[in-house]
Amino acid sequence: MRRSVLAGPVLEVAPKLLGTVLRSTTDEGTVAVRLTEVEAYDGPNDPGSHAYRGETPRNAVMFGPPGFLYVYFTYGMHFCMNVVVGPDSKPSAVLLRAGEVIEGLELARIRRGQPAPQKSVFNQVRPGPTTKRPAANPDRDLARGPARLCVALGIGRDGNGIDLLSKDSPIQLLNGSGYDGVPATGPRVGLREAADRPWRFWIPNDPTVSPYRPHVPKKRA
């Protein structure tokens, strides 16, 4: 992936990230995903963007050059990540929403708490009427959603500010096989502001794409 490609307008860059590969290497090993769903955020032109009201210590990475990773903590429990795009000092970013694990499947399963699949149907105990079955967590769900994507890749706060295009980086954005079809588009997920803008892009009919959920205002007691 070239930095000049990421330096374009966010609505042009976002769909180009579909089919690219994000690879993360830690002491535990390497996991890579093929990106299948993203959302565009257009900085000061977008009330839904973290950069809408200007630069803060939290969003400072967005105000730098394209090709860097912007990681933030949300809801007091989850990390989400974005690729910074657009010209330097013009804060826009693409939220990485979902992907297909194509490398390091076993490690991704461990991180997501998924038991290894049974290799044989023999000598297995048939569950009785009171036996609790393990929670279903198929491989398609390993990185299906922005928080799950970070968990599967082992990306947390330390990933903020990493150059995704450096050959020495532990997290790299690679061209992969790409996607040359026509992406599906629709409103972004869970936004209170600018919720109607169709700036979410995904690969049609891909099972790893996350379900759409609109913002639901909290009811006062």
PDB file of C-alpha atoms in Angstrom:
ATOM      1  CA  MET A   1       0.000   0.000   0.000  1.00  0.00           C
ATOM      2  CA  ARG A   2       1.450   3.384  -1.030  1.00  0.00           C
ATOM      3  CA  ARG A   3       1.174   6.453   1.178  1.00  0.00           C
ATOM      4  CA  SER A   4       0.171   8.511  -1.864  1.00  0.00           C
ATOM      5  CA  VAL A   5      -2.951   6.337  -2.220  1.00  0.00           C
ATOM      6  CA  LEU A   6      -3.918   6.936   1.400  1.00  0.00           C
ATOM      7  CA  ALA A   7      -3.385  10.682   0.958  1.00  0.00           C
ATOM      8  CA  GLY A   8      -6.514  10.975  -1.191  1.00  0.00           C
ATOM      9  CA  PRO A   9      -9.985  12.117  -0.049  1.00  0.00           C
ATOM     10  CA  VAL A  10     -11.410   9.829   2.607  1.00  0.00           C
ATOM     11  CA  LEU A  11     -14.484   8.834   0.566  1.00  0.00           C
ATOM     12  CA  GLU A  12     -12.206   7.673  -2.240  1.00  0.00           C
ATOM     13  CA  VAL A  13      -9.693   5.927  -0.012  1.00  0.00           C
ATOM     14  CA  ALA A  14     -12.156   4.042   2.215  1.00  0.00           C
ATOM     15  CA  PRO A  15     -13.494   1.600  -0.414  1.00  0.00           C
ATOM     16  CA  LYS A  16      -9.922   1.005  -1.651  1.00  0.00           C
ATOM     17  CA  LEU A  17      -9.117  -0.560   1.733  1.00  0.00           C
ATOM     18  CA  LEU A  18     -11.575  -3.388   1.118  1.00  0.00           C
ATOM     19  CA  GLY A  19      -9.640  -6.549   0.345  1.00  0.00           C
ATOM     20  CA  THR A  20      -6.376  -5.200   1.730  1.00  0.00           C
ATOM     21  CA  VAL A  21      -4.605  -7.056   4.543  1.00  0.00           C
ATOM     22  CA  LEU A  22      -3.835  -5.866   8.061  1.00  0.00           C
ATOM     23  CA  ARG A  23      -1.133  -7.998   9.702  1.00  0.00           C
ATOM     24  CA  SER A  24      -0.192  -7.725  13.374  1.00  0.00           C
ATOM     25  CA  THR A  25       2.811  -9.425  14.960  1.00  0.00           C
ATOM     26  CA  THR A  26       3.269  -9.678  18.741  1.00  0.00           C
ATOM     27  CA  ASP A  27       5.242 -11.944  21.077  1.00  0.00           C
ATOM     28  CA  GLU A  28       2.347 -14.409  20.788  1.00  0.00           C
ATOM     29  CA  GLY A  29       2.612 -14.691  17.027  1.00  0.00           C
ATOM     30  CA  THR A  30       1.124 -13.195  13.860  1.00  0.00           C
ATOM     31  CA  VAL A  31      -2.497 -12.720  12.857  1.00  0.00           C
ATOM     32  CA  ALA A  32      -3.613 -11.192   9.566  1.00  0.00           C
ATOM     33  CA  VAL A  33      -7.069 -10.269   8.320  1.00  0.00           C
ATOM     34  CA  ARG A  34      -8.493  -9.388   4.924  1.00  0.00           C
ATOM     35  CA  LEU A  35     -10.557  -6.239   5.485  1.00  0.00           C
ATOM     36  CA  THR A  36     -14.208  -6.595   4.496  1.00  0.00           C
ATOM     37  CA  GLU A  37     -15.923  -3.563   6.075  1.00  0.00           C
ATOM     38  CA  VAL A  38     -14.855   0.035   6.775  1.00  0.00           C
ATOM     39  CA  GLU A  39     -16.347   3.440   7.600  1.00  0.00           C
ATOM     40  CA  ALA A  40     -15.184   6.877   6.440  1.00  0.00           C
ATOM     41  CA  TYR A  41     -14.864   9.871   8.789  1.00  0.00           C
ATOM     42  CA  ASP A  42     -14.211  13.275   7.242  1.00  0.00           C
ATOM     43  CA  GLY A  43     -12.701  15.325  10.078  1.00  0.00           C
ATOM     44  CA  PRO A  44     -14.004  18.902  10.420  1.00  0.00           C
ATOM     45  CA  ASN A  45     -16.625  18.263   7.719  1.00  0.00           C
ATOM     46  CA  ASP A  46     -18.181  15.404   9.669  1.00  0.00           C
ATOM     47  CA  PRO A  47     -20.024  15.729  13.016  1.00  0.00           C
ATOM     48  CA  GLY A  48     -19.506  11.995  13.490  1.00  0.00           C
ATOM     49  CA  SER A  49     -15.709  12.324  13.442  1.00  0.00           C
ATOM     50  CA  HIS A  50     -13.507  12.533  16.539  1.00  0.00           C
ATOM     51  CA  ALA A  51     -11.695  15.423  14.825  1.00  0.00           C
ATOM     52  CA  TYR A  52     -14.823  17.500  14.221  1.00  0.00           C
ATOM     53  CA  ARG A  53     -14.122  19.904  17.087  1.00  0.00           C
ATOM     54  CA  GLY A  54     -10.373  20.116  16.618  1.00  0.00           C
ATOM     55  CA  GLU A  55      -7.204  18.481  17.856  1.00  0.00           C
ATOM     56  CA  THR A  56      -6.939  16.906  21.306  1.00  0.00           C
ATOM     57  CA  PRO A  57      -4.367  14.592  22.915  1.00  0.00           C
ATOM     58  CA  ARG A  58      -6.698  11.697  22.131  1.00  0.00           C
ATOM     59  CA  ASN A  59      -7.076  12.335  18.385  1.00  0.00           C
ATOM     60  CA  ALA A  60      -3.680  13.929  17.636  1.00  0.00           C
ATOM     61  CA  VAL A  61      -2.638  11.056  15.331  1.00  0.00           C
ATOM     62  CA  MET A  62      -5.445  12.016  12.954  1.00  0.00           C
ATOM     63  CA  PHE A  63      -3.784  15.393  12.363  1.00  0.00           C
ATOM     64  CA  GLY A  64      -0.559  13.827  11.105  1.00  0.00           C
ATOM     65  CA  PRO A  65       0.398  12.193   7.807  1.00  0.00           C
ATOM     66  CA  PRO A  66      -1.619   9.363   6.237  1.00  0.00           C
ATOM     67  CA  GLY A  67      -0.812   5.715   6.827  1.00  0.00           C
ATOM     68  CA  PHE A  68      -0.695   5.793  10.623  1.00  0.00           C
ATOM     69  CA  LEU A  69      -2.924   3.882  13.015  1.00  0.00           C
ATOM     70  CA  TYR A  70      -5.342   5.759  15.262  1.00  0.00           C
ATOM     71  CA  VAL A  71      -6.518   3.572  18.161  1.00  0.00           C
ATOM     72  CA  TYR A  72      -9.068   4.733  20.715  1.00  0.00           C
ATOM     73  CA  PHE A  73     -10.802   3.275  23.764  1.00  0.00           C
ATOM     74  CA  THR A  74     -14.588   3.352  23.857  1.00  0.00           C
ATOM     75  CA  TYR A  75     -17.440   2.443  26.209  1.00  0.00           C
ATOM     76  CA  GLY A  76     -14.859   1.800  28.928  1.00  0.00           C
ATOM     77  CA  MET A  77     -14.099  -1.662  27.547  1.00  0.00           C
ATOM     78  CA  HIS A  78     -13.219  -1.773  23.830  1.00  0.00           C
ATOM     79  CA  PHE A  79     -10.455  -0.623  21.508  1.00  0.00           C
ATOM     80  CA  CYS A  80     -11.236   0.391  17.925  1.00  0.00           C
ATOM     81  CA  MET A  81      -8.793   1.395  15.194  1.00  0.00           C
ATOM     82  CA  ASN A  82      -8.631   3.653  12.169  1.00  0.00           C
ATOM     83  CA  VAL A  83      -6.254   4.232   9.279  1.00  0.00           C
ATOM     84  CA  VAL A  84      -5.389   7.923   9.023  1.00  0.00           C
ATOM     85  CA  VAL A  85      -5.927   9.135   5.453  1.00  0.00           C
ATOM     86  CA  GLY A  86      -5.926  12.383   3.509  1.00  0.00           C
ATOM     87  CA  PRO A  87      -3.241  15.083   3.352  1.00  0.00           C
ATOM     88  CA  ASP A  88      -1.059  15.814   6.370  1.00  0.00           C
ATOM     89  CA  SER A  89      -2.832  18.072   8.920  1.00  0.00           C
ATOM     90  CA  LYS A  90      -6.247  17.379   7.290  1.00  0.00           C
ATOM     91  CA  PRO A  91      -7.722  14.983   9.852  1.00  0.00           C
ATOM     92  CA  SER A  92      -9.728  12.209   8.283  1.00  0.00           C
ATOM     93  CA  ALA A  93      -9.675   8.497   8.980  1.00  0.00           C
ATOM     94  CA  VAL A  94     -11.192   5.165   8.028  1.00  0.00           C
ATOM     95  CA  LEU A  95     -12.566   2.999  10.830  1.00  0.00           C
ATOM     96  CA  LEU A  96     -11.743  -0.668  10.284  1.00  0.00           C
ATOM     97  CA  ARG A  97     -14.954  -2.524  11.098  1.00  0.00           C
ATOM     98  CA  ALA A  98     -14.490  -6.163  10.108  1.00  0.00           C
ATOM     99  CA  GLY A  99     -12.280  -8.701   8.390  1.00  0.00           C
ATOM    100  CA  GLU A 100     -11.647 -12.343   7.562  1.00  0.00           C
ATOM    101  CA  VAL A 101      -8.798 -14.020   9.433  1.00  0.00           C
ATOM    102  CA  ILE A 102      -6.414 -15.379   6.785  1.00  0.00           C
ATOM    103  CA  GLU A 103      -3.326 -16.025   8.920  1.00  0.00           C
ATOM    104  CA  GLY A 104      -2.890 -17.053  12.555  1.00  0.00           C
ATOM    105  CA  LEU A 105      -6.347 -18.571  12.870  1.00  0.00           C
ATOM    106  CA  GLU A 106      -5.521 -20.583  15.999  1.00  0.00           C
ATOM    107  CA  LEU A 107      -4.130 -17.534  17.804  1.00  0.00           C
ATOM    108  CA  ALA A 108      -7.147 -15.468  16.817  1.00  0.00           C
ATOM    109  CA  ARG A 109      -9.408 -18.179  18.220  1.00  0.00           C
ATOM    110  CA  ILE A 110      -7.528 -18.181  21.512  1.00  0.00           C
ATOM    111  CA  ARG A 111      -7.721 -14.409  21.824  1.00  0.00           C
ATOM    112  CA  ARG A 112     -11.448 -14.471  21.154  1.00  0.00           C
ATOM    113  CA  GLY A 113     -12.035 -17.340  23.554  1.00  0.00           C
ATOM    114  CA  GLN A 114     -13.075 -19.800  20.903  1.00  0.00           C
ATOM    115  CA  PRO A 115     -12.317 -23.475  21.624  1.00  0.00           C
ATOM    116  CA  ALA A 116     -10.446 -25.418  18.973  1.00  0.00           C
ATOM    117  CA  PRO A 117     -12.803 -27.305  16.634  1.00  0.00           C
ATOM    118  CA  GLN A 118     -13.203 -31.038  17.206  1.00  0.00           C
ATOM    119  CA  LYS A 119     -11.045 -33.037  14.798  1.00  0.00           C
ATOM    120  CA  SER A 120     -13.158 -36.189  15.029  1.00  0.00           C
ATOM    121  CA  VAL A 121     -16.788 -37.020  15.588  1.00  0.00           C
ATOM    122  CA  PHE A 122     -15.835 -40.270  17.381  1.00  0.00           C
ATOM    123  CA  ASN A 123     -15.629 -40.713  21.147  1.00  0.00           C
ATOM    124  CA  GLN A 124     -17.524 -37.505  21.772  1.00  0.00           C
ATOM    125  CA  VAL A 125     -20.051 -37.388  24.579  1.00  0.00           C
ATOM    126  CA  ARG A 126     -23.533 -36.697  23.273  1.00  0.00           C
ATOM    127  CA  PRO A 127     -24.969 -33.802  25.319  1.00  0.00           C
ATOM    128  CA  GLY A 128     -27.986 -34.676  27.437  1.00  0.00           C
ATOM    129  CA  PRO A 129     -31.039 -32.487  28.009  1.00  0.00           C
ATOM    130  CA  THR A 130     -29.376 -30.627  30.908  1.00  0.00           C
ATOM    131  CA  THR A 131     -25.890 -30.333  29.398  1.00  0.00           C
ATOM    132  CA  LYS A 132     -24.868 -26.778  28.628  1.00  0.00           C
ATOM    133  CA  ARG A 133     -23.523 -26.360  25.124  1.00  0.00           C
ATOM    134  CA  PRO A 134     -20.519 -24.085  24.587  1.00  0.00           C
ATOM    135  CA  ALA A 135     -21.328 -20.637  23.241  1.00  0.00           C
ATOM    136  CA  ALA A 136     -21.240 -20.530  19.449  1.00  0.00           C
ATOM    137  CA  ASN A 137     -18.434 -18.392  18.093  1.00  0.00           C
ATOM    138  CA  PRO A 138     -17.746 -19.412  14.494  1.00  0.00           C
ATOM    139  CA  ASP A 139     -14.645 -18.304  12.664  1.00  0.00           C
ATOM    140  CA  ARG A 140     -16.617 -15.720  10.706  1.00  0.00           C
ATOM    141  CA  ASP A 141     -17.200 -13.858  13.986  1.00  0.00           C
ATOM    142  CA  LEU A 142     -13.548 -13.708  15.065  1.00  0.00           C
ATOM    143  CA  ALA A 143     -13.020 -10.221  13.600  1.00  0.00           C
ATOM    144  CA  ARG A 144     -16.623  -9.286  12.846  1.00  0.00           C
ATOM    145  CA  GLY A 145     -16.952  -5.826  14.349  1.00  0.00           C
ATOM    146  CA  PRO A 146     -14.364  -3.148  15.228  1.00  0.00           C
ATOM    147  CA  ALA A 147     -13.732  -4.279  18.825  1.00  0.00           C
ATOM    148  CA  ARG A 148     -13.457  -7.953  17.882  1.00  0.00           C
ATOM    149  CA  LEU A 149     -11.077  -6.998  15.082  1.00  0.00           C
ATOM    150  CA  CYS A 150      -8.713  -5.376  17.591  1.00  0.00           C
ATOM    151  CA  VAL A 151      -8.911  -8.366  19.936  1.00  0.00           C
ATOM    152  CA  ALA A 152      -8.226 -10.908  17.187  1.00  0.00           C
ATOM    153  CA  LEU A 153      -5.190  -8.923  16.030  1.00  0.00           C
ATOM    154  CA  GLY A 154      -3.934  -8.216  19.561  1.00  0.00           C
ATOM    155  CA  ILE A 155      -4.096  -4.457  19.026  1.00  0.00           C
ATOM    156  CA  GLY A 156      -4.602  -2.121  21.977  1.00  0.00           C
ATOM    157  CA  ARG A 157      -3.540   1.313  23.122  1.00  0.00           C
ATOM    158  CA  ASP A 158       0.120   0.635  22.222  1.00  0.00           C
ATOM    159  CA  GLY A 159      -0.910   0.468  18.561  1.00  0.00           C
ATOM    160  CA  ASN A 160      -1.856   4.141  18.487  1.00  0.00           C
ATOM    161  CA  GLY A 161       0.504   6.112  16.241  1.00  0.00           C
ATOM    162  CA  ILE A 162       2.145   3.123  14.525  1.00  0.00           C
ATOM    163  CA  ASP A 163       3.211   3.636  10.921  1.00  0.00           C
ATOM    164  CA  LEU A 164       1.323   0.956   9.009  1.00  0.00           C
ATOM    165  CA  LEU A 165       3.500   1.360   5.924  1.00  0.00           C
ATOM    166  CA  SER A 166       6.892   0.821   7.557  1.00  0.00           C
ATOM    167  CA  LYS A 167       8.540  -2.533   6.858  1.00  0.00           C
ATOM    168  CA  ASP A 168       9.770  -2.523  10.468  1.00  0.00           C
ATOM    169  CA  SER A 169       6.322  -1.963  11.960  1.00  0.00           C
ATOM    170  CA  PRO A 170       4.664  -4.715  14.023  1.00  0.00           C
ATOM    171  CA  ILE A 171       1.361  -3.753  12.386  1.00  0.00           C
ATOM    172  CA  GLN A 172       1.330  -3.432   8.607  1.00  0.00           C
ATOM    173  CA  LEU A 173      -1.237  -2.561   5.963  1.00  0.00           C
ATOM    174  CA  LEU A 174      -0.602  -4.646   2.844  1.00  0.00           C
ATOM    175  CA  ASN A 175      -2.194  -4.701  -0.592  1.00  0.00           C
ATOM    176  CA  GLY A 176      -3.372  -8.293  -0.370  1.00  0.00           C
ATOM    177  CA  SER A 177      -5.679  -9.509  -3.112  1.00  0.00           C
ATOM    178  CA  GLY A 178      -7.710  -6.305  -3.076  1.00  0.00           C
ATOM    179  CA  TYR A 179     -11.349  -6.042  -4.093  1.00  0.00           C
ATOM    180  CA  ASP A 180     -12.250  -4.967  -7.604  1.00  0.00           C
ATOM    181  CA  GLY A 181     -16.024  -5.281  -7.341  1.00  0.00           C
ATOM    182  CA  VAL A 182     -18.616  -2.652  -6.491  1.00  0.00           C
ATOM    183  CA  PRO A 183     -18.785  -2.214  -2.708  1.00  0.00           C
ATOM    184  CA  ALA A 184     -22.069  -1.993  -0.867  1.00  0.00           C
ATOM    185  CA  THR A 185     -22.724   1.279   0.951  1.00  0.00           C
ATOM    186  CA  GLY A 186     -24.953   2.355   3.786  1.00  0.00           C
ATOM    187  CA  PRO A 187     -25.185   4.462   6.948  1.00  0.00           C
ATOM    188  CA  ARG A 188     -22.505   4.186   9.590  1.00  0.00           C
ATOM    189  CA  VAL A 189     -23.155   2.114  12.688  1.00  0.00           C
ATOM    190  CA  GLY A 190     -24.369   3.516  16.004  1.00  0.00           C
ATOM    191  CA  LEU A 191     -23.816   7.221  15.313  1.00  0.00           C
ATOM    192  CA  ARG A 192     -25.789   9.989  16.985  1.00  0.00           C
ATOM    193  CA  GLU A 193     -24.545  12.704  14.594  1.00  0.00           C
ATOM    194  CA  ALA A 194     -24.587  12.513  10.770  1.00  0.00           C
ATOM    195  CA  ALA A 195     -26.119   9.059  11.031  1.00  0.00           C
ATOM    196  CA  ASP A 196     -27.719   9.204   7.579  1.00  0.00           C
ATOM    197  CA  ARG A 197     -24.505   9.582   5.567  1.00  0.00           C
ATOM    198  CA  PRO A 198     -23.858   6.385   3.520  1.00  0.00           C
ATOM    199  CA  TRP A 199     -20.174   6.279   4.403  1.00  0.00           C
ATOM    200  CA  ARG A 200     -19.923   2.649   5.430  1.00  0.00           C
ATOM    201  CA  PHE A 201     -18.441   0.396   2.740  1.00  0.00           C
ATOM    202  CA  TRP A 202     -18.387  -3.393   2.696  1.00  0.00           C
ATOM    203  CA  ILE A 203     -17.879  -6.369   0.424  1.00  0.00           C
ATOM    204  CA  PRO A 204     -21.362  -7.580  -0.554  1.00  0.00           C
ATOM    205  CA  ASN A 205     -22.457 -10.969   0.786  1.00  0.00           C
ATOM    206  CA  ASP A 206     -19.265 -11.474   2.779  1.00  0.00           C
ATOM    207  CA  PRO A 207     -20.156 -13.401   5.966  1.00  0.00           C
ATOM    208  CA  THR A 208     -17.641 -11.502   8.111  1.00  0.00           C
ATOM    209  CA  VAL A 209     -19.373  -8.131   7.637  1.00  0.00           C
ATOM    210  CA  SER A 210     -20.932  -6.912  10.881  1.00  0.00           C
ATOM    211  CA  PRO A 211     -24.690  -6.333  11.266  1.00  0.00           C
ATOM    212  CA  TYR A 212     -25.992  -2.778  11.013  1.00  0.00           C
ATOM    213  CA  ARG A 213     -27.198  -1.209  14.251  1.00  0.00           C
ATOM    214  CA  PRO A 214     -28.465   2.389  14.379  1.00  0.00           C
ATOM    215  CA  HIS A 215     -27.850   4.641  17.360  1.00  0.00           C
ATOM    216  CA  VAL A 216     -30.431   4.149  20.106  1.00  0.00           C
ATOM    217  CA  PRO A 217     -30.798   7.131  22.460  1.00  0.00           C
ATOM    218  CA  LYS A 218     -30.642   6.243  26.151  1.00  0.00           C
ATOM    219  CA  LYS A 219     -33.932   6.628  27.985  1.00  0.00           C
ATOM    220  CA  ARG A 220     -33.921   8.714  31.124  1.00  0.00           C
ATOM    221  CA  ALA A 221     -35.280   7.038  34.208  1.00  0.00           C
TER     222      ALA A 221
END
